[in-house]
Amino acid sequence: MGLTKTEMFTDVQNEIALFAKVFGHPARVAILEHLFKINTCVCGDLVSEIGLAQPTISQHLKELKQLGLIKGNVEGTSVCYCIHTENWTKMKEVMLKFLDQDLQNTSCC
Amino acid sequence: MGLTKTEMFTDVQNEIALFAKVFGHPARVAILEHLFKINTCVCGDLVSEIGLAQPTISQHLKELKQLGLIKGNVEGTSVCYCIHTENWTKMKEVMLKFLDQDLQNTSCC
DNA sequence: TTATTATATTGCAATATTACGATTAATGTT
DNA sequence: AACATTAATCGTAATATTGCAATATAATAA
């Protein structure tokens, strides 16, 4: 099928899955890390930085933008990308709540 | 293609992507949340709890086990699952380092 | 031994993802 | 206007994922 049955899960569970999914590809991880490292807008050099073809990078950027994790400002013929700080923080809260669950008992069979 | 080019990314980037990928499905998120909530081993009731068919749940459990995030102990005819605490902590460190990056400058175009 | 119960595996269909060549769209330059 | 530059979109091929019916496996119970 390849089709996720989202209707049987909570909104939060689906939200976590959506965020996680976008981090589920090393190219998108690399793009985000680069944007954090550069610490300002990146205009254009992502293709040479990452090493995949331009349409492929463009596609990954689209997914990151669709989830609101990055912003893209048109700057002449190029586009400048940077982290969408507010949304990143919101995402982080959701993901941390999930990751930071901890077991009180470690009573396993 | 559908084939991720892992060789052009760092080990850490690929590791983050692998962990994120397994969280990229709400059923697996739900399974993990249930294991945390129950706070002890779960023997069998995951199928009725989640609402997908038994082979589907079994497959999701397999992926979680392969990444080392859960343990499965055979207990008679059933299998008891629980969070693999040590590995969960290790995973958390990797993911937190990625998520907790922060921008010093917010100098965007 | 023959059920019964619980989980895993197999096989398959439907859909999603990844990657890239070719093309298009948009802007800037001469 | 004509050309160059940059990024997005389209189309497509290859592979991956999701889900489940059917079956297999393993342990216990009768």
CSV table of C-alpha atoms (C1' of nucleotides) in Angstrom, one decimal:
chain,number,residue,atom,x,y,z
A,1,MET,CA,0.0,0.0,0.0
A,2,GLY,CA,2.6,2.5,1.0
A,3,LEU,CA,-0.2,4.6,2.5
A,4,THR,CA,0.0,5.6,6.2
A,5,LYS,CA,-3.3,5.2,8.1
A,6,THR,CA,-3.1,8.5,9.9
A,7,GLU,CA,-6.7,8.5,11.0
A,8,MET,CA,-6.1,5.9,13.8
A,9,PHE,CA,-3.5,8.0,15.6
A,10,THR,CA,-3.6,11.2,17.6
A,11,ASP,CA,-2.7,14.6,16.1
A,12,VAL,CA,0.4,14.8,18.1
A,13,GLN,CA,1.5,11.3,17.0
A,14,ASN,CA,1.0,12.3,13.4
A,15,GLU,CA,2.8,15.5,13.9
A,16,ILE,CA,5.8,13.8,15.5
A,17,ALA,CA,5.9,11.4,12.6
A,18,LEU,CA,5.8,14.2,10.0
A,19,PHE,CA,8.7,16.0,11.6
A,20,ALA,CA,10.6,12.9,12.0
A,21,LYS,CA,10.0,11.9,8.5
A,22,VAL,CA,11.6,15.1,7.2
A,23,PHE,CA,14.6,14.4,9.3
A,24,GLY,CA,14.7,10.8,7.9
A,25,HIS,CA,17.0,11.7,5.1
A,26,PRO,CA,20.7,12.6,5.5
A,27,ALA,CA,20.6,15.2,2.8
A,28,ARG,CA,17.9,17.1,4.7
A,29,VAL,CA,19.9,16.7,7.9
A,30,ALA,CA,23.0,18.0,6.2
A,31,ILE,CA,21.1,21.0,4.7
A,32,LEU,CA,19.8,21.9,8.2
A,33,GLU,CA,23.1,21.5,9.8
A,34,HIS,CA,24.7,23.7,7.2
A,35,LEU,CA,22.1,26.4,7.7
A,36,PHE,CA,22.8,26.3,11.4
A,37,LYS,CA,26.6,26.4,11.0
A,38,ILE,CA,26.6,29.2,8.5
A,39,ASN,CA,24.3,31.0,10.9
A,40,THR,CA,22.9,33.2,8.2
A,41,CYS,CA,21.2,32.9,4.9
A,42,VAL,CA,22.6,30.6,2.3
A,43,CYS,CA,22.2,31.8,-1.2
A,44,GLY,CA,22.8,29.1,-3.7
A,45,ASP,CA,25.8,27.1,-2.5
A,46,LEU,CA,23.7,24.3,-1.1
A,47,VAL,CA,24.0,22.2,-4.2
A,48,SER,CA,27.8,22.3,-4.2
A,49,GLU,CA,27.9,21.9,-0.5
A,50,ILE,CA,25.7,18.8,-0.3
A,51,GLY,CA,26.7,17.1,-3.5
A,52,LEU,CA,23.4,16.0,-5.0
A,53,ALA,CA,22.0,17.3,-8.2
A,54,GLN,CA,20.2,20.6,-8.2
A,55,PRO,CA,16.7,19.3,-8.7
A,56,THR,CA,17.2,16.8,-5.9
A,57,ILE,CA,18.3,19.6,-3.5
A,58,SER,CA,15.5,21.8,-4.6
A,59,GLN,CA,13.1,19.0,-3.8
A,60,HIS,CA,14.5,18.5,-0.3
A,61,LEU,CA,14.4,22.2,0.3
A,62,LYS,CA,10.7,22.2,-0.7
A,63,GLU,CA,9.9,19.5,1.9
A,64,LEU,CA,11.7,21.5,4.6
A,65,LYS,CA,9.9,24.6,3.6
A,66,GLN,CA,6.5,22.9,3.5
A,67,LEU,CA,6.9,21.8,7.1
A,68,GLY,CA,7.9,25.4,7.9
A,69,LEU,CA,11.4,24.6,9.2
A,70,ILE,CA,13.2,26.9,6.7
A,71,LYS,CA,12.5,30.2,5.0
A,72,GLY,CA,13.4,31.1,1.5
A,73,ASN,CA,13.9,34.7,0.4
A,74,VAL,CA,14.3,35.5,-3.3
A,75,GLU,CA,17.4,37.6,-3.7
A,76,GLY,CA,17.9,38.5,-7.4
A,77,THR,CA,18.3,35.3,-9.4
A,78,SER,CA,19.2,33.2,-6.3
A,79,VAL,CA,17.2,32.3,-3.2
A,80,CYS,CA,18.4,32.7,0.3
A,81,TYR,CA,17.6,30.0,2.8
A,82,CYS,CA,17.7,30.1,6.5
A,83,ILE,CA,16.2,28.3,9.5
A,84,HIS,CA,12.7,29.4,10.5
A,85,THR,CA,13.6,30.0,14.1
A,86,GLU,CA,10.1,30.2,15.6
A,87,ASN,CA,8.9,27.1,13.9
A,88,TRP,CA,12.1,25.2,14.7
A,89,THR,CA,11.5,26.0,18.4
A,90,LYS,CA,7.9,24.8,18.2
A,91,MET,CA,9.0,21.6,16.5
A,92,LYS,CA,11.7,21.1,19.1
A,93,GLU,CA,9.2,21.3,21.9
A,94,VAL,CA,7.1,18.6,20.3
A,95,MET,CA,10.0,16.3,19.6
A,96,LEU,CA,11.6,16.8,23.0
A,97,LYS,CA,8.4,15.9,24.8
A,98,PHE,CA,8.5,12.7,22.9
A,99,LEU,CA,12.2,11.9,23.2
A,100,ASP,CA,12.4,13.0,26.9
A,101,GLN,CA,9.9,10.5,28.1
A,102,ASP,CA,11.5,8.4,30.8
A,103,LEU,CA,10.7,5.2,32.5
A,104,GLN,CA,10.1,5.4,36.3
A,105,ASN,CA,10.2,1.6,36.7
A,106,THR,CA,12.6,-0.4,34.7
A,107,SER,CA,10.7,-3.5,35.6
A,108,CYS,CA,11.2,-5.7,32.6
A,109,CYS,CA,10.6,-9.4,32.2
B,1,MET,CA,15.3,5.7,-7.6
B,2,GLY,CA,14.1,5.6,-4.0
B,3,LEU,CA,17.6,4.9,-2.9
B,4,THR,CA,19.3,7.2,-0.5
B,5,LYS,CA,22.9,8.1,-1.3
B,6,THR,CA,24.3,7.6,2.2
B,7,GLU,CA,28.0,7.7,1.1
B,8,MET,CA,28.0,11.4,0.6
B,9,PHE,CA,27.0,12.2,4.2
B,10,THR,CA,28.7,11.8,7.6
B,11,ASP,CA,28.1,8.9,9.9
B,12,VAL,CA,26.3,11.1,12.3
B,13,GLN,CA,24.1,12.6,9.6
B,14,ASN,CA,23.2,9.1,8.5
B,15,GLU,CA,22.6,8.0,12.1
B,16,ILE,CA,20.2,10.9,12.8
B,17,ALA,CA,18.4,10.1,9.6
B,18,LEU,CA,18.0,6.4,10.5
B,19,PHE,CA,16.6,7.2,14.0
B,20,ALA,CA,14.3,9.9,12.5
B,21,LYS,CA,13.1,7.5,9.9
B,22,VAL,CA,11.9,5.0,12.4
B,23,PHE,CA,10.0,7.7,14.2
B,24,GLY,CA,8.6,8.8,10.9
B,25,HIS,CA,5.5,6.6,11.2
B,26,PRO,CA,2.7,7.3,13.7
B,27,ALA,CA,2.2,3.6,14.5
B,28,ARG,CA,5.8,3.4,15.7
B,29,VAL,CA,5.4,6.6,17.7
B,30,ALA,CA,2.3,5.1,19.2
B,31,ILE,CA,4.0,1.9,20.1
B,32,LEU,CA,6.8,3.7,21.8
B,33,GLU,CA,4.5,6.0,23.7
B,34,HIS,CA,2.5,3.0,24.8
B,35,LEU,CA,5.6,1.2,26.1
B,36,PHE,CA,6.6,4.4,28.0
B,37,LYS,CA,3.1,4.9,29.4
B,38,ILE,CA,2.6,1.3,30.5
B,39,ASN,CA,6.0,1.5,32.1
B,40,THR,CA,6.7,-2.2,32.0
B,41,CYS,CA,6.7,-5.0,29.5
B,42,VAL,CA,3.8,-5.3,27.1
B,43,CYS,CA,2.9,-8.8,26.2
B,44,GLY,CA,0.6,-9.1,23.3
B,45,ASP,CA,-1.9,-6.3,23.6
B,46,LEU,CA,-0.1,-4.0,21.2
B,47,VAL,CA,-2.2,-5.1,18.3
B,48,SER,CA,-5.5,-4.3,20.0
B,49,GLU,CA,-4.0,-1.1,21.4
B,50,ILE,CA,-2.8,0.3,18.1
B,51,GLY,CA,-5.5,-0.9,15.7
B,52,LEU,CA,-3.5,-2.2,12.8
B,53,ALA,CA,-3.4,-5.8,11.7
B,54,GLN,CA,-1.1,-8.2,13.5
B,55,PRO,CA,1.5,-8.6,10.7
B,56,THR,CA,1.7,-4.9,10.4
B,57,ILE,CA,2.4,-4.3,14.0
B,58,SER,CA,4.9,-7.2,14.0
B,59,GLN,CA,6.7,-5.4,11.1
B,60,HIS,CA,6.9,-2.1,13.0
B,61,LEU,CA,8.1,-3.8,16.1
B,62,LYS,CA,10.8,-5.5,14.0
B,63,GLU,CA,12.1,-2.1,12.8
B,64,LEU,CA,12.2,-0.7,16.3
B,65,LYS,CA,14.0,-3.8,17.5
B,66,GLN,CA,16.5,-3.6,14.6
B,67,LEU,CA,17.5,-0.1,15.6
B,68,GLY,CA,17.8,-1.3,19.2
B,69,LEU,CA,15.2,1.0,20.7
B,70,ILE,CA,13.0,-1.9,22.1
B,71,LYS,CA,13.7,-5.3,23.6
B,72,GLY,CA,11.5,-8.4,23.1
B,73,ASN,CA,11.5,-11.2,25.6
B,74,VAL,CA,9.8,-14.4,24.8
B,75,GLU,CA,7.4,-15.3,27.6
B,76,GLY,CA,5.6,-18.5,26.9
B,77,THR,CA,3.7,-18.1,23.6
B,78,SER,CA,3.8,-14.4,23.8
B,79,VAL,CA,6.6,-11.9,23.5
B,80,CYS,CA,7.0,-9.0,26.0
B,81,TYR,CA,8.3,-5.8,24.6
B,82,CYS,CA,9.8,-2.8,26.4
B,83,ILE,CA,12.0,0.2,25.8
B,84,HIS,CA,15.7,-0.5,25.6
B,85,THR,CA,16.6,2.2,28.1
B,86,GLU,CA,20.3,2.4,27.5
B,87,ASN,CA,19.9,2.6,23.7
B,88,TRP,CA,17.1,5.1,24.0
B,89,THR,CA,19.4,7.3,26.0
B,90,LYS,CA,22.1,7.1,23.5
B,91,MET,CA,19.7,7.8,20.7
B,92,LYS,CA,18.4,10.8,22.6
B,93,GLU,CA,21.8,12.3,22.9
B,94,VAL,CA,22.4,12.1,19.2
B,95,MET,CA,19.0,13.6,18.4
B,96,LEU,CA,19.1,16.3,21.1
B,97,LYS,CA,22.5,17.5,19.8
B,98,PHE,CA,20.9,17.9,16.4
B,99,LEU,CA,17.6,19.5,17.6
B,100,ASP,CA,19.2,21.8,20.1
B,101,GLN,CA,21.4,23.6,17.7
B,102,ASP,CA,20.7,27.2,18.0
B,103,LEU,CA,21.4,30.3,16.0
B,104,GLN,CA,23.5,33.0,17.5
B,105,ASN,CA,22.8,35.5,14.8
B,106,THR,CA,19.3,35.7,13.4
B,107,SER,CA,20.6,37.8,10.6
B,108,CYS,CA,18.4,36.8,7.7
B,109,CYS,CA,17.9,38.5,4.4
C,1,DT,C1',-0.7,-36.2,19.9
C,2,DT,C1',-3.8,-32.7,18.7
C,3,DA,C1',-5.6,-28.4,19.5
C,4,DT,C1',-4.9,-23.6,20.8
C,5,DT,C1',-2.7,-19.3,21.3
C,6,DA,C1',0.6,-15.8,20.0
C,7,DT,C1',3.9,-14.0,17.1
C,8,DA,C1',6.8,-14.0,12.8
C,9,DT,C1',7.4,-14.6,7.9
C,10,DT,C1',6.0,-14.6,3.1
C,11,DG,C1',4.0,-12.7,-0.8
C,12,DC,C1',1.9,-9.2,-2.9
C,13,DA,C1',-0.6,-4.8,-4.3
C,14,DA,C1',-0.8,0.1,-3.8
C,15,DT,C1',1.5,4.1,-2.9
C,16,DA,C1',5.7,6.9,-1.6
C,17,DT,C1',10.4,8.4,-1.9
C,18,DT,C1',14.6,9.4,-4.1
C,19,DA,C1',17.3,11.0,-7.8
C,20,DC,C1',18.2,13.3,-12.0
C,21,DG,C1',17.9,14.9,-17.0
C,22,DA,C1',15.3,18.1,-19.5
C,23,DT,C1',12.8,22.0,-19.4
C,24,DT,C1',10.7,26.1,-17.7
C,25,DA,C1',10.4,30.5,-15.1
C,26,DA,C1',12.4,34.5,-13.2
C,27,DT,C1',15.7,37.8,-12.7
C,28,DG,C1',19.9,40.2,-13.9
C,29,DT,C1',23.4,41.7,-17.4
C,30,DT,C1',25.2,43.3,-21.7
D,1,DA,C1',16.3,42.4,-27.1
D,2,DA,C1',19.5,38.6,-26.4
D,3,DC,C1',22.0,36.1,-23.2
D,4,DA,C1',23.4,34.3,-18.7
D,5,DT,C1',22.4,32.6,-14.2
D,6,DT,C1',19.8,30.4,-10.7
D,7,DA,C1',16.2,27.8,-8.9
D,8,DA,C1',11.7,25.4,-9.6
D,9,DT,C1',9.0,22.1,-12.0
D,10,DC,C1',8.0,18.0,-15.0
D,11,DG,C1',8.6,13.5,-16.2
D,12,DT,C1',10.3,9.2,-15.3
D,13,DA,C1',13.0,5.1,-13.5
D,14,DA,C1',14.4,2.6,-9.6
D,15,DT,C1',13.7,1.4,-5.1
D,16,DA,C1',11.3,1.7,-0.5
D,17,DT,C1',7.4,1.6,2.5
D,18,DT,C1',2.9,0.4,4.2
D,19,DG,C1',-0.6,-2.9,5.0
D,20,DC,C1',-2.7,-7.2,5.1
D,21,DA,C1',-4.2,-12.1,3.8
D,22,DA,C1',-2.3,-16.4,4.1
D,23,DT,C1',0.9,-19.2,6.1
D,24,DA,C1',4.5,-20.8,9.1
D,25,DT,C1',6.6,-21.2,13.6
D,26,DA,C1',6.8,-21.9,18.5
D,27,DA,C1',5.1,-22.7,23.0
D,28,DT,C1',1.5,-24.3,25.9
D,29,DA,C1',-2.9,-26.8,27.0
D,30,DA,C1',-6.0,-30.6,26.7
